[in-house]
Amino acid sequence: MTDTAQNPLEATDTEAALAYAAERRDNIRSFVRTSPDYYISQFDKIGESARFRPTFNLFAGLFGPVWFGARGLWSWALPFLIIETLAFVQIARGLFGDLAADAFARIASIESTLELRRQQLASAIETGSDKVDVYRRTVESLEAAIGGIREEAVALSEQGVWIATTGLIILLSVKTVEAVAANWALETRFSDWLSDRSIRSGLPVSQIAFSGVFMALIVIAAVLHYSFPDRFEILGEFPTDPNYRLSSIDWVEAFFAFCVANGEALFDLITYGIRLILDALELVFVGTPWIVIASLIILLTWLTAGTRTAIWSAAFLSYMGLLGFWEKAMTTLALLGTAACLSILIGIPLGMFCARRPRFYSFIQPIMDFMQTMPAFVFMIPVIAFFGTGKPAAVVTTMIFGGTPVVRLTVLGLRGVPDSVREAAISFGATKWYLLTRVDLPLASPSIRAGINQTIMLSLAMVVVASLIGAKGLGEDVLEALQYANVGQGILAGFAILFCAMILDRIVQGQRK
């Protein structure tokens, strides 16, 4: 009975295995298109073990990056292209390059100076000048230098064979690696193709032509440039015209002049709004007695982050007070608070709006990339043109630099809310407002808090830069220390800025939710 029961099961397993093998072979044929039998055997060999199984693909070794690029394996093609280009450059330099060209150029430059010194020496001898010895030593020194450089040039000329041999060794080594790794890389791509049929398969003629032309251009340009320097100007310098830059400067200046002339009312309104918030926060932080502000900060830290963090906050505040940084630290917090509050008030609603509108978010992403990557000293120029110097301009500069993380992380948090949770809330009759306030925002709050934290930290990073355009506070002390090389003052003020950042970080990212 047992044998009779097992035989049908074994037959079923065998049929399933054969069907899977046949389907796999058909998939490999559809994927590779060329030499399917070869790749079926190689893929089966690779799939027998989870470890790397070396195989040898002659065509991949011969054509190298062209083969990898045509197969769509560009992450392999580009590193191999760089190494092969280096090898071809070494071979061309060793066989055809003028390795002593730089040395002979230096000799020609020294010989012109030597001729002048010889004339001066001859003149000094005729006139009996007391500088004869000086000129003679100079001439002897230049002649010795020429002799040393000439020996160096001869030695460089004799190294051509070794340089070409080194390039050949590199080329053969990388060709071997390409041949050994090709099938393994292609089998990995085949596994990805099985789950995503949009991945390019086969060996299209268009991709072969593109890869071949691209690789050939790169190799030829590199070989000509490094093996025969200064012979092809187009490879050494980008073809340009100074008038392009001058015209662009005129257009930019005309644009900003137009904005300043026609947007004065708008910029004045923005400045007035920033002034209101800034004056209010300065009144709170600077005008209020220190003991009140210190007590409130310590209490807030205790409520959000616990007793130990509150003790550290008290120590940090004591450091700022005892070393005379209290008023400037509070001024910095007021400036930072204004920039951070405005960034958060604008950033969180903007992130909520973008989270459900991918097209709009894709539109503003390049703008946020520009705001984060453009150096602060660059966008300070138009800010000064629009708002002048002083604290409002510093607030705007800080907002531009530090305002984007809260938008990005708000979008990330809201998009990370599970659809199943939202669908469950909707099925129970949740309105859009209820869904936003009771489902989306609570679940996205860790990401949103991280965005607020990053905005505050980046704003603090702008303290010193903002002091360049008239903002007061701790950045002013650091700037003075830089100007007068006062190491002690700069380090102490830097620690005060660090402690402000740590206090704010612990308050925002407190353990108590």
Short mmCIF file of C-alpha atoms in Angstrom, two decimals:
data_model
loop_
_atom_site.label_atom_id
_atom_site.label_comp_id
_atom_site.label_asym_id
_atom_site.label_seq_id
_atom_site.Cartn_x
_atom_site.Cartn_y
_atom_site.Cartn_z
CA MET A 1 0.00 0.00 0.00
CA THR A 2 2.81 2.39 0.84
CA ASP A 3 4.64 1.92 -2.48
CA THR A 4 1.40 2.30 -4.38
CA ALA A 5 0.64 5.56 -2.56
CA GLN A 6 4.11 7.02 -3.10
CA ASN A 7 4.45 6.32 -6.82
CA PRO A 8 1.75 8.79 -7.94
CA LEU A 9 3.30 11.48 -5.74
CA GLU A 10 6.75 10.90 -7.18
CA ALA A 11 5.37 10.95 -10.69
CA THR A 12 3.60 14.24 -9.98
CA ASP A 13 6.79 15.82 -8.57
CA THR A 14 8.77 14.66 -11.59
CA GLU A 15 6.24 16.09 -14.00
CA ALA A 16 6.25 19.41 -12.12
CA ALA A 17 10.04 19.55 -12.20
CA LEU A 18 10.11 18.80 -15.91
CA ALA A 19 7.44 21.43 -16.58
CA TYR A 20 9.39 24.02 -14.53
CA ALA A 21 12.62 23.18 -16.39
CA ALA A 22 10.89 23.49 -19.76
CA GLU A 23 9.33 26.82 -18.77
CA ARG A 24 12.72 28.08 -17.54
CA ARG A 25 14.36 27.15 -20.83
CA ASP A 26 11.63 28.96 -22.76
CA ASN A 27 12.09 32.05 -20.57
CA ILE A 28 15.86 32.00 -21.12
CA ARG A 29 15.33 31.79 -24.88
CA SER A 30 12.96 34.76 -24.76
CA PHE A 31 15.41 36.73 -22.64
CA VAL A 32 18.76 36.17 -24.37
CA ARG A 33 17.47 35.80 -27.98
CA THR A 34 20.99 34.82 -29.17
CA SER A 35 22.80 31.51 -28.46
CA PRO A 36 19.99 30.22 -26.20
CA ASP A 37 21.43 26.72 -25.74
CA TYR A 38 24.73 28.13 -24.49
CA TYR A 39 23.04 30.43 -21.97
CA ILE A 40 20.63 27.69 -20.81
CA SER A 41 23.57 25.48 -19.86
CA GLN A 42 25.47 28.39 -18.24
CA PHE A 43 22.46 29.64 -16.27
CA ASP A 44 21.75 26.10 -15.04
CA LYS A 45 25.34 25.82 -13.88
CA ILE A 46 25.15 29.18 -12.08
CA GLY A 47 21.79 28.30 -10.50
CA GLU A 48 23.09 25.05 -8.99
CA SER A 49 24.73 26.95 -6.14
CA ALA A 50 24.01 30.12 -4.20
CA ARG A 51 27.70 30.99 -4.38
CA PHE A 52 29.45 32.61 -7.31
CA ARG A 53 30.02 30.05 -10.07
CA PRO A 54 32.66 31.25 -12.54
CA THR A 55 31.94 30.68 -16.21
CA PHE A 56 33.63 31.99 -19.35
CA ASN A 57 31.92 34.12 -22.00
CA LEU A 58 34.32 34.68 -24.89
CA PHE A 59 32.26 37.38 -26.59
CA ALA A 60 31.93 39.36 -23.35
CA GLY A 61 35.69 39.18 -22.92
CA LEU A 62 36.39 40.31 -26.48
CA PHE A 63 33.89 43.15 -26.70
CA GLY A 64 33.96 44.10 -23.02
CA PRO A 65 31.91 47.17 -22.14
CA VAL A 66 30.16 47.08 -25.52
CA TRP A 67 28.71 43.65 -24.70
CA PHE A 68 27.65 44.71 -21.20
CA GLY A 69 26.08 47.94 -22.47
CA ALA A 70 24.22 46.16 -25.27
CA ARG A 71 22.81 43.71 -22.73
CA GLY A 72 21.65 46.61 -20.55
CA LEU A 73 24.23 45.92 -17.81
CA TRP A 74 25.42 49.53 -17.59
CA SER A 75 26.38 49.26 -13.91
CA TRP A 76 29.03 46.78 -15.11
CA ALA A 77 29.79 48.44 -18.43
CA LEU A 78 30.88 51.83 -17.06
CA PRO A 79 33.49 50.57 -14.52
CA PHE A 80 34.91 48.21 -17.15
CA LEU A 81 34.97 51.10 -19.65
CA ILE A 82 36.99 53.27 -17.25
CA ILE A 83 39.54 50.52 -16.60
CA GLU A 84 39.86 49.61 -20.28
CA THR A 85 40.27 53.27 -21.20
CA LEU A 86 43.09 53.55 -18.66
CA ALA A 87 44.73 50.49 -20.18
CA PHE A 88 44.44 51.81 -23.76
CA VAL A 89 45.84 55.18 -22.65
CA GLN A 90 48.85 53.48 -21.09
CA ILE A 91 49.46 51.39 -24.20
CA ALA A 92 49.18 54.41 -26.52
CA ARG A 93 51.40 56.55 -24.28
CA GLY A 94 54.04 53.85 -24.12
CA LEU A 95 54.08 53.15 -27.87
CA PHE A 96 53.33 56.51 -29.47
CA GLY A 97 53.34 59.19 -26.78
CA ASP A 98 56.09 61.75 -26.29
CA LEU A 99 56.83 61.01 -22.64
CA ALA A 100 59.64 63.56 -22.45
CA ALA A 101 57.62 66.45 -23.93
CA ASP A 102 57.17 68.23 -20.59
CA ALA A 103 60.82 67.83 -19.73
CA PHE A 104 61.98 69.29 -23.06
CA ALA A 105 59.52 72.17 -22.64
CA ARG A 106 61.12 72.98 -19.29
CA ILE A 107 64.56 72.76 -20.87
CA ALA A 108 63.53 75.25 -23.57
CA SER A 109 62.21 77.64 -20.93
CA ILE A 110 65.42 77.41 -18.87
CA GLU A 111 67.63 77.79 -21.94
CA SER A 112 66.07 81.17 -22.75
CA THR A 113 66.86 82.33 -19.20
CA LEU A 114 70.34 80.80 -19.44
CA GLU A 115 71.11 82.73 -22.64
CA LEU A 116 70.15 85.99 -20.89
CA ARG A 117 72.38 85.21 -17.90
CA ARG A 118 75.31 84.36 -20.19
CA GLN A 119 74.99 87.72 -21.87
CA GLN A 120 74.89 89.41 -18.48
CA LEU A 121 77.98 87.45 -17.42
CA ALA A 122 79.89 88.43 -20.56
CA SER A 123 78.96 92.06 -20.07
CA ALA A 124 79.99 91.95 -16.41
CA ILE A 125 83.39 90.46 -17.35
CA GLU A 126 84.01 93.19 -19.93
CA THR A 127 83.09 96.00 -17.53
CA GLY A 128 84.83 94.40 -14.53
CA SER A 129 81.63 94.39 -12.49
CA ASP A 130 81.61 92.95 -8.98
CA LYS A 131 78.61 90.75 -9.94
CA VAL A 132 80.70 88.42 -12.09
CA ASP A 133 80.66 85.69 -9.45
CA VAL A 134 76.91 85.99 -8.98
CA TYR A 135 76.22 85.65 -12.72
CA ARG A 136 78.71 82.79 -13.02
CA ARG A 137 77.04 80.83 -10.21
CA THR A 138 73.62 81.47 -11.79
CA VAL A 139 74.83 80.21 -15.17
CA GLU A 140 76.37 77.11 -13.60
CA SER A 141 73.18 76.42 -11.65
CA LEU A 142 71.00 76.71 -14.77
CA GLU A 143 73.37 74.48 -16.78
CA ALA A 144 73.23 71.85 -14.01
CA ALA A 145 69.43 72.06 -13.95
CA ILE A 146 69.28 71.56 -17.73
CA GLY A 147 71.57 68.55 -17.44
CA GLY A 148 69.39 66.99 -14.74
CA ILE A 149 66.20 67.55 -16.70
CA ARG A 150 67.79 66.12 -19.86
CA GLU A 151 68.74 62.95 -17.96
CA GLU A 152 65.18 62.78 -16.66
CA ALA A 153 63.84 63.12 -20.23
CA VAL A 154 66.08 60.26 -21.41
CA ALA A 155 64.89 58.08 -18.53
CA LEU A 156 61.26 58.86 -19.35
CA SER A 157 61.77 57.98 -23.01
CA GLU A 158 63.15 54.59 -22.02
CA GLN A 159 60.07 53.83 -19.88
CA GLY A 160 57.73 53.64 -22.87
CA VAL A 161 57.98 49.85 -23.18
CA TRP A 162 57.23 49.32 -19.51
CA ILE A 163 54.26 51.70 -19.61
CA ALA A 164 52.82 49.91 -22.66
CA THR A 165 53.40 46.53 -20.98
CA THR A 166 51.59 47.70 -17.85
CA GLY A 167 48.64 48.85 -19.95
CA LEU A 168 48.55 45.51 -21.77
CA ILE A 169 48.55 43.61 -18.46
CA ILE A 170 45.67 45.78 -17.17
CA LEU A 171 43.73 45.23 -20.41
CA LEU A 172 44.17 41.44 -20.35
CA SER A 173 43.24 41.31 -16.67
CA VAL A 174 40.03 43.29 -17.10
CA LYS A 175 39.12 41.25 -20.20
CA THR A 176 39.46 38.08 -18.12
CA VAL A 177 37.25 39.50 -15.38
CA GLU A 178 34.66 40.54 -17.95
CA ALA A 179 34.56 37.07 -19.50
CA VAL A 180 34.24 35.36 -16.10
CA ALA A 181 31.60 37.71 -14.62
CA ALA A 182 29.45 38.18 -17.75
CA ASN A 183 27.17 35.15 -17.46
CA TRP A 184 26.71 35.63 -13.72
CA ALA A 185 25.70 39.28 -14.21
CA LEU A 186 23.37 38.36 -17.06
CA GLU A 187 21.75 35.57 -15.00
CA THR A 188 21.07 38.08 -12.21
CA ARG A 189 19.41 40.37 -14.75
CA PHE A 190 17.40 37.41 -16.03
CA SER A 191 16.09 36.81 -12.50
CA ASP A 192 14.99 40.45 -12.33
CA TRP A 193 13.39 40.15 -15.77
CA LEU A 194 11.26 37.22 -14.60
CA SER A 195 9.57 39.48 -12.05
CA ASP A 196 9.55 42.62 -14.17
CA ARG A 197 9.12 42.08 -17.91
CA SER A 198 9.62 45.79 -18.60
CA ILE A 199 13.39 45.22 -18.17
CA ARG A 200 15.05 45.20 -21.59
CA SER A 201 15.97 41.76 -22.88
CA GLY A 202 17.75 40.40 -25.92
CA LEU A 203 20.55 42.02 -27.85
CA PRO A 204 19.01 44.78 -30.02
CA VAL A 205 21.07 46.11 -32.90
CA SER A 206 20.33 49.68 -31.84
CA GLN A 207 21.80 49.04 -28.38
CA ILE A 208 24.86 47.36 -29.88
CA ALA A 209 25.43 50.38 -32.14
CA PHE A 210 24.88 52.86 -29.32
CA SER A 211 27.20 51.02 -26.93
CA GLY A 212 29.89 50.61 -29.59
CA VAL A 213 29.84 54.26 -30.66
CA PHE A 214 29.72 55.53 -27.08
CA MET A 215 32.60 53.35 -25.88
CA ALA A 216 34.70 54.13 -28.98
CA LEU A 217 34.27 57.90 -28.55
CA ILE A 218 35.27 57.72 -24.88
CA VAL A 219 38.35 55.60 -25.53
CA ILE A 220 39.51 57.58 -28.57
CA ALA A 221 39.09 60.95 -26.84
CA ALA A 222 40.95 59.78 -23.73
CA VAL A 223 43.78 58.19 -25.72
CA LEU A 224 44.29 61.27 -27.90
CA HIS A 225 44.15 63.67 -24.96
CA TYR A 226 46.52 61.87 -22.61
CA SER A 227 48.87 60.35 -25.18
CA PHE A 228 49.23 63.46 -27.37
CA PRO A 229 48.67 66.44 -25.05
CA ASP A 230 48.14 69.92 -26.47
CA ARG A 231 47.68 68.63 -30.04
CA PHE A 232 43.87 68.77 -30.03
CA GLU A 233 42.57 71.97 -28.45
CA ILE A 234 38.95 70.81 -28.48
CA LEU A 235 39.87 67.98 -26.07
CA GLY A 236 41.67 70.32 -23.67
CA GLU A 237 39.31 73.27 -23.43
CA PHE A 238 35.57 73.52 -23.83
CA PRO A 239 34.74 75.63 -26.92
CA THR A 240 33.15 78.80 -25.60
CA ASP A 241 32.90 82.52 -26.15
CA PRO A 242 33.34 85.19 -23.41
CA ASN A 243 30.35 87.05 -24.83
CA TYR A 244 28.05 84.22 -23.72
CA ARG A 245 28.92 84.87 -20.08
CA LEU A 246 28.70 88.66 -20.40
CA SER A 247 25.29 88.42 -22.07
CA SER A 248 24.04 86.05 -19.36
CA ILE A 249 25.22 88.44 -16.64
CA ASP A 250 23.37 91.31 -18.29
CA TRP A 251 20.16 89.27 -18.53
CA VAL A 252 20.31 88.23 -14.86
CA GLU A 253 20.99 91.77 -13.68
CA ALA A 254 18.15 93.10 -15.82
CA PHE A 255 15.77 90.50 -14.36
CA PHE A 256 16.62 91.35 -10.76
CA ALA A 257 16.45 95.07 -11.48
CA PHE A 258 12.94 94.55 -12.87
CA CYS A 259 11.89 92.52 -9.80
CA VAL A 260 13.26 95.14 -7.39
CA ALA A 261 11.59 97.99 -9.27
CA ASN A 262 8.17 96.32 -9.57
CA GLY A 263 8.02 94.24 -6.39
CA GLU A 264 8.91 96.82 -3.77
CA ALA A 265 5.47 96.69 -2.14
CA LEU A 266 5.55 92.88 -1.89
CA PHE A 267 9.04 92.82 -0.39
CA ASP A 268 8.11 95.54 2.09
CA LEU A 269 5.06 93.51 3.14
CA ILE A 270 7.17 90.37 3.67
CA THR A 271 9.73 92.37 5.63
CA TYR A 272 6.97 93.85 7.81
CA GLY A 273 5.55 90.37 8.57
CA ILE A 274 8.98 88.98 9.46
CA ARG A 275 9.62 92.02 11.67
CA LEU A 276 6.41 91.44 13.63
CA ILE A 277 7.30 87.84 14.47
CA LEU A 278 10.97 88.64 15.09
CA ASP A 279 10.22 91.56 17.44
CA ALA A 280 7.72 89.45 19.37
CA LEU A 281 10.19 86.60 19.85
CA GLU A 282 13.00 88.99 20.78
CA LEU A 283 10.70 90.52 23.38
CA VAL A 284 10.02 87.06 24.80
CA PHE A 285 13.59 85.71 24.74
CA VAL A 286 15.67 88.86 25.30
CA GLY A 287 13.32 91.13 27.23
CA THR A 288 12.04 88.52 29.68
CA PRO A 289 14.19 87.94 32.82
CA TRP A 290 16.70 85.18 32.30
CA ILE A 291 15.46 83.09 35.20
CA VAL A 292 11.98 82.89 33.63
CA ILE A 293 13.25 81.81 30.21
CA ALA A 294 15.71 79.30 31.71
CA SER A 295 13.00 77.79 33.92
CA LEU A 296 10.57 77.46 31.00
CA ILE A 297 13.19 75.81 28.76
CA ILE A 298 14.19 73.35 31.50
CA LEU A 299 10.52 72.57 32.26
CA LEU A 300 9.73 72.03 28.59
CA THR A 301 12.75 69.74 28.21
CA TRP A 302 11.67 67.74 31.26
CA LEU A 303 8.12 67.36 29.94
CA THR A 304 9.25 66.17 26.51
CA ALA A 305 12.52 64.32 27.11
CA GLY A 306 12.78 63.43 30.78
CA THR A 307 14.76 64.36 33.87
CA ARG A 308 18.25 63.53 32.64
CA THR A 309 17.87 65.67 29.52
CA ALA A 310 16.46 68.52 31.64
CA ILE A 311 19.59 68.43 33.81
CA TRP A 312 21.78 68.60 30.70
CA SER A 313 19.73 71.53 29.40
CA ALA A 314 20.26 73.35 32.71
CA ALA A 315 24.01 72.76 32.38
CA PHE A 316 24.03 74.07 28.82
CA LEU A 317 22.08 77.19 29.80
CA SER A 318 24.47 77.76 32.70
CA TYR A 319 27.41 77.57 30.29
CA MET A 320 25.88 80.25 28.08
CA GLY A 321 25.03 82.47 31.05
CA LEU A 322 28.33 82.20 32.92
CA LEU A 323 30.43 82.91 29.82
CA GLY A 324 28.39 85.96 28.82
CA PHE A 325 26.59 84.42 25.84
CA TRP A 326 23.08 84.61 27.27
CA GLU A 327 21.75 87.67 25.46
CA LYS A 328 23.33 86.69 22.15
CA ALA A 329 22.06 83.14 22.53
CA MET A 330 18.52 84.44 23.08
CA THR A 331 18.87 86.73 20.07
CA THR A 332 19.97 83.72 18.04
CA LEU A 333 16.99 81.69 19.30
CA ALA A 334 14.64 84.54 18.33
CA LEU A 335 16.12 84.73 14.84
CA LEU A 336 16.11 80.96 14.52
CA GLY A 337 12.60 80.72 15.94
CA THR A 338 11.28 83.19 13.39
CA ALA A 339 12.84 81.33 10.47
CA ALA A 340 11.85 77.91 11.81
CA CYS A 341 8.27 78.93 12.62
CA LEU A 342 7.73 80.41 9.17
CA SER A 343 9.35 77.38 7.53
CA ILE A 344 7.14 75.00 9.51
CA LEU A 345 3.97 77.02 8.97
CA ILE A 346 4.61 77.00 5.23
CA GLY A 347 6.26 73.58 4.93
CA ILE A 348 3.79 71.28 6.69
CA PRO A 349 0.67 72.49 4.80
CA LEU A 350 2.67 72.45 1.56
CA GLY A 351 3.78 68.88 2.30
CA MET A 352 0.19 67.86 3.08
CA PHE A 353 -0.91 69.36 -0.23
CA CYS A 354 1.87 67.63 -2.18
CA ALA A 355 1.39 64.22 -0.54
CA ARG A 356 -1.78 63.53 -2.54
CA ARG A 357 -0.74 65.43 -5.67
CA PRO A 358 2.29 63.71 -7.23
CA ARG A 359 2.39 65.98 -10.27
CA PHE A 360 2.61 69.15 -8.19
CA TYR A 361 5.25 67.56 -5.96
CA SER A 362 7.31 66.55 -8.99
CA PHE A 363 7.07 70.18 -10.13
CA ILE A 364 8.38 71.70 -6.88
CA GLN A 365 11.05 69.05 -6.24
CA PRO A 366 13.62 70.72 -8.54
CA ILE A 367 12.94 74.00 -6.76
CA MET A 368 13.62 72.40 -3.38
CA ASP A 369 16.74 70.73 -4.76
CA PHE A 370 17.93 74.17 -5.87
CA MET A 371 17.22 75.64 -2.43
CA GLN A 372 19.16 72.90 -0.64
CA THR A 373 22.16 72.55 -2.95
CA MET A 374 22.84 76.13 -4.00
CA PRO A 375 25.57 77.61 -1.74
CA ALA A 376 24.19 80.04 0.82
CA PHE A 377 26.49 82.83 -0.34
CA VAL A 378 24.90 82.64 -3.80
CA PHE A 379 21.26 83.08 -2.85
CA MET A 380 22.25 85.73 -0.30
CA ILE A 381 22.93 88.02 -3.29
CA PRO A 382 19.30 88.28 -4.52
CA VAL A 383 18.02 88.28 -0.91
CA ILE A 384 20.12 91.38 -0.17
CA ALA A 385 18.89 92.95 -3.42
CA PHE A 386 15.24 92.39 -2.44
CA PHE A 387 15.32 92.85 1.36
CA GLY A 388 18.55 94.74 2.04
CA THR A 389 20.79 93.75 4.95
CA GLY A 390 19.70 93.04 8.48
CA LYS A 391 17.64 90.49 10.36
CA PRO A 392 14.74 90.10 7.86
CA ALA A 393 17.21 89.22 5.11
CA ALA A 394 18.90 86.75 7.47
CA VAL A 395 15.53 85.13 8.24
CA VAL A 396 14.72 84.76 4.53
CA THR A 397 18.16 83.27 3.83
CA THR A 398 17.74 80.81 6.69
CA MET A 399 14.26 79.83 5.44
CA ILE A 400 15.57 79.15 1.94
CA PHE A 401 18.34 76.92 3.24
CA GLY A 402 16.46 75.08 5.98
CA GLY A 403 12.84 75.03 4.87
CA THR A 404 12.81 72.06 2.51
CA PRO A 405 13.29 69.05 4.89
CA VAL A 406 9.95 69.61 6.59
CA VAL A 407 8.19 69.53 3.21
CA ARG A 408 9.99 66.38 2.03
CA LEU A 409 9.50 64.46 5.27
CA THR A 410 5.87 65.48 5.58
CA VAL A 411 5.25 64.09 2.10
CA LEU A 412 7.22 60.95 2.98
CA GLY A 413 5.28 60.42 6.21
CA LEU A 414 1.83 60.90 4.67
CA ARG A 415 2.66 58.66 1.71
CA GLY A 416 3.84 56.02 4.15
CA VAL A 417 0.45 55.71 5.85
CA PRO A 418 -0.82 52.18 5.03
CA ASP A 419 -3.66 52.14 2.52
CA SER A 420 -5.41 49.44 4.53
CA VAL A 421 -5.70 51.78 7.53
CA ARG A 422 -7.10 54.60 5.40
CA GLU A 423 -9.55 52.26 3.68
CA ALA A 424 -10.73 50.95 7.04
CA ALA A 425 -11.35 54.50 8.29
CA ILE A 426 -13.20 55.43 5.09
CA SER A 427 -15.35 52.29 5.32
CA PHE A 428 -16.47 53.38 8.80
CA GLY A 429 -17.59 56.72 7.40
CA ALA A 430 -14.60 58.93 8.17
CA THR A 431 -14.71 62.36 6.56
CA LYS A 432 -11.70 63.87 4.82
CA TRP A 433 -10.98 66.12 7.79
CA TYR A 434 -11.27 63.22 10.25
CA LEU A 435 -9.09 61.06 7.98
CA LEU A 436 -6.42 63.77 7.88
CA THR A 437 -6.41 64.74 11.57
CA ARG A 438 -7.07 61.36 13.21
CA VAL A 439 -5.42 58.90 10.81
CA ASP A 440 -2.89 60.43 8.43
CA LEU A 441 -1.20 63.02 10.65
CA PRO A 442 -0.87 60.82 13.78
CA LEU A 443 0.68 57.99 11.77
CA ALA A 444 2.95 60.40 9.87
CA SER A 445 3.93 62.36 12.99
CA PRO A 446 7.35 60.67 13.50
CA SER A 447 8.40 61.64 9.98
CA ILE A 448 6.95 65.15 10.37
CA ARG A 449 8.79 65.65 13.68
CA ALA A 450 12.00 64.52 11.99
CA GLY A 451 11.39 67.15 9.30
CA ILE A 452 10.86 69.84 11.93
CA ASN A 453 14.05 68.72 13.66
CA GLN A 454 16.06 68.88 10.44
CA THR A 455 14.68 72.33 9.64
CA ILE A 456 15.76 73.60 13.06
CA MET A 457 19.22 72.05 12.75
CA LEU A 458 19.80 73.48 9.28
CA SER A 459 18.61 76.86 10.46
CA LEU A 460 21.17 76.80 13.25
CA ALA A 461 23.83 75.93 10.69
CA MET A 462 23.10 79.30 9.04
CA VAL A 463 23.78 81.34 12.22
CA VAL A 464 27.32 82.32 11.22
CA VAL A 465 26.42 82.93 7.56
CA ALA A 466 23.47 85.11 8.58
CA SER A 467 25.78 87.28 10.68
CA LEU A 468 27.49 88.35 7.45
CA ILE A 469 24.39 90.30 6.42
CA GLY A 470 23.71 92.02 9.72
CA ALA A 471 22.11 89.38 11.94
CA LYS A 472 23.19 89.59 15.53
CA GLY A 473 23.71 86.75 17.96
CA LEU A 474 26.26 84.01 18.46
CA GLY A 475 27.22 84.02 14.79
CA GLU A 476 28.63 87.52 15.27
CA ASP A 477 31.11 86.22 17.85
CA VAL A 478 32.23 83.43 15.55
CA LEU A 479 32.62 85.89 12.68
CA GLU A 480 34.76 88.21 14.80
CA ALA A 481 36.88 85.25 15.87
CA LEU A 482 37.48 84.41 12.23
CA GLN A 483 38.40 87.98 11.38
CA TYR A 484 40.88 88.43 14.24
CA ALA A 485 42.05 84.78 14.57
CA ASN A 486 40.68 84.64 18.12
CA VAL A 487 40.63 80.88 18.58
CA GLY A 488 39.25 80.89 22.13
CA GLN A 489 36.29 83.14 21.40
CA GLY A 490 35.37 81.18 18.28
CA ILE A 491 35.47 77.81 20.03
CA LEU A 492 33.43 79.00 23.03
CA ALA A 493 30.79 80.64 20.81
CA GLY A 494 30.69 77.50 18.67
CA PHE A 495 29.94 75.38 21.73
CA ALA A 496 27.13 77.79 22.65
CA ILE A 497 25.59 77.27 19.19
CA LEU A 498 26.01 73.50 19.62
CA PHE A 499 24.24 73.56 22.98
CA CYS A 500 21.33 75.56 21.54
CA ALA A 501 20.99 72.94 18.83
CA MET A 502 21.09 70.07 21.32
CA ILE A 503 18.42 71.63 23.54
CA LEU A 504 16.08 72.21 20.60
CA ASP A 505 16.75 68.72 19.25
CA ARG A 506 15.85 67.07 22.55
CA ILE A 507 12.69 69.14 22.87
CA VAL A 508 11.46 68.32 19.36
CA GLN A 509 12.57 64.65 19.36
CA GLY A 510 11.70 63.97 22.99
CA GLN A 511 11.06 60.43 24.18
CA ARG A 512 7.70 61.31 25.63
CA LYS A 513 5.07 61.45 22.91
#
